Short mmCIF file of C-alpha atoms in Angstrom, two decimals:
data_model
loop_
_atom_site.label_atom_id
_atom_site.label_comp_id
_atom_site.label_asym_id
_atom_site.label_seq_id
_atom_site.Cartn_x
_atom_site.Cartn_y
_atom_site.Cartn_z
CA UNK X 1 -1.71 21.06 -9.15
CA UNK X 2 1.65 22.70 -7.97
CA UNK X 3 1.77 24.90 -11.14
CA UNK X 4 -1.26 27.27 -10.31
CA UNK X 5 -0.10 28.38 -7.21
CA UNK X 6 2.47 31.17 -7.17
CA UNK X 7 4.87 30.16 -4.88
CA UNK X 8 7.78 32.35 -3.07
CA UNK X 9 10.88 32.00 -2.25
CA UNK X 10 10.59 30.53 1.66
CA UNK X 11 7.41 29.26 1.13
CA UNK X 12 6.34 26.04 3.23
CA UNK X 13 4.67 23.18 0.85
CA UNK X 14 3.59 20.01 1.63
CA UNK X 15 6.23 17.69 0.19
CA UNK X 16 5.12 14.16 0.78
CA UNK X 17 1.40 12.61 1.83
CA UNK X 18 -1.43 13.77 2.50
CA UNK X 19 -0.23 17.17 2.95
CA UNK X 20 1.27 17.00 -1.10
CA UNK X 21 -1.94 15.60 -1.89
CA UNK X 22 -3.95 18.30 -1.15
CA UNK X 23 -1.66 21.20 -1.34
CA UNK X 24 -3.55 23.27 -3.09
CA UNK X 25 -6.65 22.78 -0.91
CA UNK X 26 -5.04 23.32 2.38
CA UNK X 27 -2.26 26.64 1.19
CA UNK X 28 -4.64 29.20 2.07
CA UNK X 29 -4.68 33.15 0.82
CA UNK X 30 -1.79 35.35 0.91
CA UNK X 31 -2.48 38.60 2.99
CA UNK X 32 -0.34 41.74 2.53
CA UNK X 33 -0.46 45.65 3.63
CA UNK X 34 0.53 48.57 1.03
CA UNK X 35 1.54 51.17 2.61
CA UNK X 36 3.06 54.72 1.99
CA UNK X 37 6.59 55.62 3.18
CA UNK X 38 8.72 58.91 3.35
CA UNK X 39 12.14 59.08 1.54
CA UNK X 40 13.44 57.52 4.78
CA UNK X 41 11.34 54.19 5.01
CA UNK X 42 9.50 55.31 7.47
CA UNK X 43 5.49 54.15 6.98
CA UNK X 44 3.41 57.17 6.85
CA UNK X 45 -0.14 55.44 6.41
CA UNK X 46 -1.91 52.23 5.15
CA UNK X 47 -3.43 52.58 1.61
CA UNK X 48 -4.71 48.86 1.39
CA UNK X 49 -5.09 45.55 3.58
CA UNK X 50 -5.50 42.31 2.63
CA UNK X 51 -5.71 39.63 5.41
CA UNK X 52 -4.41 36.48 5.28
CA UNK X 53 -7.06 33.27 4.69
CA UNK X 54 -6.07 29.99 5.93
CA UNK X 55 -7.05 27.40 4.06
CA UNK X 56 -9.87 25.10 5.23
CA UNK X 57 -9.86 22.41 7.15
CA UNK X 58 -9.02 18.50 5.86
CA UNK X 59 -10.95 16.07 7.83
CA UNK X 60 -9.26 12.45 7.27
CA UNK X 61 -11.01 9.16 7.70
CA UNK X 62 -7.68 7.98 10.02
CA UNK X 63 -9.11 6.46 13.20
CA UNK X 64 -7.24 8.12 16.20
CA UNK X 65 -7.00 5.88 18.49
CA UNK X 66 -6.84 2.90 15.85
CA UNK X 67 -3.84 4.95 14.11
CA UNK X 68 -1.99 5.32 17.74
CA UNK X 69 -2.45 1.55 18.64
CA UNK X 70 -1.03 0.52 14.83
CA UNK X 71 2.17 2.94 15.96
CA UNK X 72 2.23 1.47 19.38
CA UNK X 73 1.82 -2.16 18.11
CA UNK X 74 5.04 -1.50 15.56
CA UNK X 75 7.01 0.46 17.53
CA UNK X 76 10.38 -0.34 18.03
CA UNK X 77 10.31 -2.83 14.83
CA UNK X 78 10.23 -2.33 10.69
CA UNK X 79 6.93 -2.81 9.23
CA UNK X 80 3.59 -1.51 8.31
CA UNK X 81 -0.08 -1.64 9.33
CA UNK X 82 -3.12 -1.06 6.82
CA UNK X 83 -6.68 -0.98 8.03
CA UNK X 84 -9.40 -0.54 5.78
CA UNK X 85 -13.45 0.12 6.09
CA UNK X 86 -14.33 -2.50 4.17
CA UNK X 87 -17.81 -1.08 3.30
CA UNK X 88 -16.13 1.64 1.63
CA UNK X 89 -12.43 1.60 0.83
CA UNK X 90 -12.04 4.44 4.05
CA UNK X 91 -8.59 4.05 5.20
CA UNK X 92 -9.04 4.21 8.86
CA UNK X 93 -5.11 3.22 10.24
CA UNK X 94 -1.83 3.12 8.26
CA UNK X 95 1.09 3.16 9.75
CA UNK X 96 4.75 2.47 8.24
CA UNK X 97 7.88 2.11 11.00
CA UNK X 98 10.43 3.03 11.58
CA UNK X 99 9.24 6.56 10.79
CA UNK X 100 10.47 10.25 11.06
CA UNK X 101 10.22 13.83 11.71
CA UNK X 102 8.87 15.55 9.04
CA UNK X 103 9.49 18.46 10.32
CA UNK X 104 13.16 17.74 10.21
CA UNK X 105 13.25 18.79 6.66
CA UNK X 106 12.24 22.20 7.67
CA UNK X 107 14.66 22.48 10.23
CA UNK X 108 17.40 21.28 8.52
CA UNK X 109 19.81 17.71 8.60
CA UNK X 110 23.08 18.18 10.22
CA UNK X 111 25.53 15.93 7.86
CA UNK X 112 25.85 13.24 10.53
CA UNK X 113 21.85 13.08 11.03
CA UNK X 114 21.07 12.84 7.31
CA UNK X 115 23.63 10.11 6.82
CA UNK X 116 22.21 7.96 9.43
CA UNK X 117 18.32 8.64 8.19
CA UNK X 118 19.61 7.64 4.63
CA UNK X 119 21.79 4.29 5.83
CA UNK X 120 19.14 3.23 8.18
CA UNK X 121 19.01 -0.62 7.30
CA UNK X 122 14.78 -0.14 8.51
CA UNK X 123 14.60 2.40 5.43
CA UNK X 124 12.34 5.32 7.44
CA UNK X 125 12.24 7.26 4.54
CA UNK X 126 10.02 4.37 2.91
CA UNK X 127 6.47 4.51 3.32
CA UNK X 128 6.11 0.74 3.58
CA UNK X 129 2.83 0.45 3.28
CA UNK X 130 2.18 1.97 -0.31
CA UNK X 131 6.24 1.41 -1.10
CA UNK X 132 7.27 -1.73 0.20
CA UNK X 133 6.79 -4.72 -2.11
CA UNK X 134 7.10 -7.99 -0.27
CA UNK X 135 6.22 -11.60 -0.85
CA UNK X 136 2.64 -11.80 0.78
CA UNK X 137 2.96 -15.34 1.98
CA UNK X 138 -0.05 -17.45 2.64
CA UNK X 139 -2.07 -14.76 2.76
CA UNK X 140 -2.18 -14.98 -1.09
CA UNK X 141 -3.97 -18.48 -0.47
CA UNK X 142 -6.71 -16.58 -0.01
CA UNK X 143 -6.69 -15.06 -3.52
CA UNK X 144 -5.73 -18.30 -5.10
CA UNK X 145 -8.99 -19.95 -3.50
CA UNK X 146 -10.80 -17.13 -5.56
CA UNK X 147 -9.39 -17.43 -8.66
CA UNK X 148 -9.57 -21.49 -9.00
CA UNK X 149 -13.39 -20.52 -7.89
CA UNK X 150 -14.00 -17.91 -9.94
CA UNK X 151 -12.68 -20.10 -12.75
CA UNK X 152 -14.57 -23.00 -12.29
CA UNK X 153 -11.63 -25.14 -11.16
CA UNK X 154 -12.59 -26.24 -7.76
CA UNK X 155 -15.82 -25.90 -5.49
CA UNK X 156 -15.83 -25.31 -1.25
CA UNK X 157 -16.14 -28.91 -1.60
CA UNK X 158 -13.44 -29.83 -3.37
CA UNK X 159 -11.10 -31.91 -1.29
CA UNK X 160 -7.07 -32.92 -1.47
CA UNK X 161 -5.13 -35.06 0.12
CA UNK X 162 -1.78 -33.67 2.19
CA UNK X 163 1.09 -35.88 2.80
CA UNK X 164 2.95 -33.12 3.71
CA UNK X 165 4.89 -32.72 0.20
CA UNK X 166 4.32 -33.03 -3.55
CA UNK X 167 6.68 -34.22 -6.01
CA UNK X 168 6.58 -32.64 -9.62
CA UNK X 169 9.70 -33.27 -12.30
CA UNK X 170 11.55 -34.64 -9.55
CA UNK X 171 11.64 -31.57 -7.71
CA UNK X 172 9.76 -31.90 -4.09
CA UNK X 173 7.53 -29.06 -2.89
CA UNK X 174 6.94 -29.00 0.85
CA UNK X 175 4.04 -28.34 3.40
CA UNK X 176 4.58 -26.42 6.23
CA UNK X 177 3.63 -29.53 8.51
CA UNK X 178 6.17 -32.38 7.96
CA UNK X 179 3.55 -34.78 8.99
CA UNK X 180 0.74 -33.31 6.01
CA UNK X 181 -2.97 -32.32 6.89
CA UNK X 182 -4.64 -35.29 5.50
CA UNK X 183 -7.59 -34.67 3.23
CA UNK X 184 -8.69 -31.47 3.42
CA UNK X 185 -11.65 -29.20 1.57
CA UNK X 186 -11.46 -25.47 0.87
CA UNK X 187 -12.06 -24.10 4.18
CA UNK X 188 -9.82 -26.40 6.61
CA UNK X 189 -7.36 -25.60 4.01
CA UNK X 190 -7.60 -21.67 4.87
CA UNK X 191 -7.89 -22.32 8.09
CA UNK X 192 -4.68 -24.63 8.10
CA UNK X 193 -2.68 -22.56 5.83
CA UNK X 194 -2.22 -26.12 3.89
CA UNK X 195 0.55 -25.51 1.25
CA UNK X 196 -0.68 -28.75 -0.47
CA UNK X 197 -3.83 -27.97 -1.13
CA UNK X 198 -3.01 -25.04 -2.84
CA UNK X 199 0.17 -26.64 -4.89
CA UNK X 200 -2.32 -28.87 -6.07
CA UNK X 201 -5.47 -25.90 -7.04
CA UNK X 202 -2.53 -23.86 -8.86
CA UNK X 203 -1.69 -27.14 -11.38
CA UNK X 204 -5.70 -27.16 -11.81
CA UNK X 205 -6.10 -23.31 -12.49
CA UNK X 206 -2.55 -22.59 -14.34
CA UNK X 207 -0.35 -19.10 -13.61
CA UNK X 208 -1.94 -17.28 -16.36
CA UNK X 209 -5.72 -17.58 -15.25
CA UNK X 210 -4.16 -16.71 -11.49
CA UNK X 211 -2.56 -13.80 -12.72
CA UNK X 212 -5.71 -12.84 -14.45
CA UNK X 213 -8.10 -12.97 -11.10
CA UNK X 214 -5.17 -11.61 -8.83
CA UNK X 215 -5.15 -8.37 -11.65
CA UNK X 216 -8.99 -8.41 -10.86
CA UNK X 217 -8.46 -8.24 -6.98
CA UNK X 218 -5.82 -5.05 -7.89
CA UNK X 219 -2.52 -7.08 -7.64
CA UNK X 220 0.17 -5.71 -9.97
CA UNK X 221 -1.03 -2.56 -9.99
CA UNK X 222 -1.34 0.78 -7.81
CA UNK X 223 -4.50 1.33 -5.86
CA UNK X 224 -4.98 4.53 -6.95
CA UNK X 225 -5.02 5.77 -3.33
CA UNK X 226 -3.17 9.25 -5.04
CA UNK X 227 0.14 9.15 -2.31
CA UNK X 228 2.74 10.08 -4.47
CA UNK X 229 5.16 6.68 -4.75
CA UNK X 230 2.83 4.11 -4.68
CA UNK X 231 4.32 1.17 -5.83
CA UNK X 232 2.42 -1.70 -8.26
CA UNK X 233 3.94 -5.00 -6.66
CA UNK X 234 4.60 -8.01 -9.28
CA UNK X 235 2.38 -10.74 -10.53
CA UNK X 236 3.92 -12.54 -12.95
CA UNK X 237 2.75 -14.80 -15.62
CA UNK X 238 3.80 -16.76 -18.52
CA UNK X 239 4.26 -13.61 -20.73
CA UNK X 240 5.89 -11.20 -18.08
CA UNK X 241 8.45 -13.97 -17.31
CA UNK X 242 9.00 -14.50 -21.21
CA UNK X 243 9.29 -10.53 -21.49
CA UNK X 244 11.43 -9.95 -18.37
CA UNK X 245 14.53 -13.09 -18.47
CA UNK X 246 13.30 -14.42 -22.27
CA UNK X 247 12.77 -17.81 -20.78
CA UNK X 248 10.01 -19.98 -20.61
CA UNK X 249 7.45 -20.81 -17.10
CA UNK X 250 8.20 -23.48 -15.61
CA UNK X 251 5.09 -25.52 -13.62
CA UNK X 252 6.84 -25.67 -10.62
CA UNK X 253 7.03 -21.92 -10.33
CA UNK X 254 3.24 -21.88 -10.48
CA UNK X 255 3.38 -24.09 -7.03
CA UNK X 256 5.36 -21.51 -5.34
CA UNK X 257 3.42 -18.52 -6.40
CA UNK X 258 0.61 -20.00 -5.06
CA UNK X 259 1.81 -19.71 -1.42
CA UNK X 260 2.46 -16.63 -2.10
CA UNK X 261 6.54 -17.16 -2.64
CA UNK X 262 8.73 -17.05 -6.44
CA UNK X 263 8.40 -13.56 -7.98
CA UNK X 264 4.93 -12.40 -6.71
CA UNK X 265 5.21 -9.04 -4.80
CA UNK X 266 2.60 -6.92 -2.84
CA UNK X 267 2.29 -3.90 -0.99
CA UNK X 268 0.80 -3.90 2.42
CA UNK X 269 -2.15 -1.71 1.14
CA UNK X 270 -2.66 -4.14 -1.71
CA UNK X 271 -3.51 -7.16 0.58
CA UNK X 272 -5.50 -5.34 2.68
CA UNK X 273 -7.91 -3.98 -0.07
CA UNK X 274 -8.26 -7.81 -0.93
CA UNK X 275 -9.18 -8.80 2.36
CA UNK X 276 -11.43 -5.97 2.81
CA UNK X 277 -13.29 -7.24 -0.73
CA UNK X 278 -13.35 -10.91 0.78
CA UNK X 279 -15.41 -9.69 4.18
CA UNK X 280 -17.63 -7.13 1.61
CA UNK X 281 -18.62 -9.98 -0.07
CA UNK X 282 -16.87 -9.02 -3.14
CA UNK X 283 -16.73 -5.60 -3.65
CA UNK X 284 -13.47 -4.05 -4.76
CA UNK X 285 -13.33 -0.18 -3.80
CA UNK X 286 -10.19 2.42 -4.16
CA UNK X 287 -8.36 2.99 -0.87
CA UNK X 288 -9.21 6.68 0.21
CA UNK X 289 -8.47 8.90 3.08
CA UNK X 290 -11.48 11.27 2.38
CA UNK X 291 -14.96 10.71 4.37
CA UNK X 292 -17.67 9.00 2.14
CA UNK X 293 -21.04 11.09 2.59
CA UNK X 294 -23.54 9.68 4.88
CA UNK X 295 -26.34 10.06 2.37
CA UNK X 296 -24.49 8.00 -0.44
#
């Protein structure tokens, strides 16, 4: 959109988010005044006027006070926050820490302040939530529950035992609790974060029909969201691993994936549009900062 607008030399434009996003939108009309001068420069009358038009306003579906208690709730620390409107994709909080000053950039960087905004071991200049790609942890149980459902491999009755560790071409795989669960269906499983249980449903379902749910749920790709630098996360399979290092899966990389460990990567935004599809009942929308209208 940048190359229909006739930019100057010191104009302002929106470099990053939302204000990038909807540059052209929010730039306005140039004014300007031609007038007539004497051989001297000095103005001897107005011949035309032209005022200046802002541009409208962008109403955002950020939550204020749900946006300032994110920022509170991270301050201090590195991380992000993503909350969606799960009835519609609305992005009502997102919030990535340490942060900065945009406005900095207009200002200028002394040499010393740019160096330490660069070197910063938090990475402020990363929006985490749309940039950072991180191992999601048990919260990928979640989407491994829906993928051995979707493909037939297990009911919400389906029930396995914890001893607190597996053994698979002698090579143990661990629970989180030494002591194991016991038996276990789906739902104490969630609710106990069993690793077990869900070592066990990956061998049933196999990495490549995972892969192919966790594509459906928007894993391994961008949202679509349309912030510049979105990242896609990772989630590998049999033929991205063969593509990648040229070797072959091994099973006991299918365990770990399914806790959400190995070579699987999400962003923040990424787990939170599956979520927000698990408490819509299914529904998969793209993330979006702009209001839905109330008579759709």
């Amino acid at each position: 959109q940048f190359s229909s607008i006739n930019f100057r030399s010191g104009d302002i434009v929106g470099k990053t988010g939302m204000e990038r996003m909807f540059e052209l939108e929010l730039r306005g009309k140039e004014g300007f005044r031609e007038m007539e001068v004497n051989a001297v420069g000095r103005h001897i009358r107005e011949l035309k006027r032209q005022p200046a038009r802002p541009g409208p306003d962008l109403r955002l579906t950020i939550d204020v006070e749900l946006q300032a208690e994110a920022e509170r709730a991270l301050m201090g620390l590195s991380g992000s926050t993503v909350c969606l409107d799960p009835n519609n994709g609305e992005v009502l909080a997102m919030v990535s820490q340490p942060s900065y000053d945009p406005n900095q950039f207009i200002r200028g960087f002394s040499n010393d302040e740019w160096k330490r905004l660069v070197t910063d071991p938090k990475r402020p200049l990363i929006n985490k939530a749309i940039q950072g790609q991180y191992p999601p942890g048990s919260t990928f149980k979640m989407t491994v529950a829906l993928a051995a459902l979707r493909e037939g491999k297990i009911s919400p009755y389906t029930r396995h035992y914890c001893s607190g560790s597996v053994t698979r071409e002698n090579h143990t795989f661990y629970c989180w609790k030494s002591g194991g669960h016991g038996q276990l269906d789906l739902v104490s499983a969630l609710e106990q974060s069993c690793d077990v249980f869900f070592y066990k449903v990956s061998e049933a379902l196999g990495i490549d029909a995972l892969a192919r749910q966790a594509k459906n749920l928007g894993f391994g790709e961008t949202t679509g969201i349309g912030l510049e630098g979105e990242k896609p996360g990772l989630m590998p399979s049999r033929a991205w691993k063969k593509a990648t290092y040229g070797h072959s899966w091994y099973p006991g990389e299918t365990l770990i994936t399914a806790i959400g460990q190995g070579a699987v990567l999400t962003t923040p935004l990424q787990l939170a549009s599956m979520i927000a599809a698990i408490a819509n009942g299914g529904q998969i929308y793209r993330p979006t900062f702009i209001p839905t209208p109330k008579d759709q």
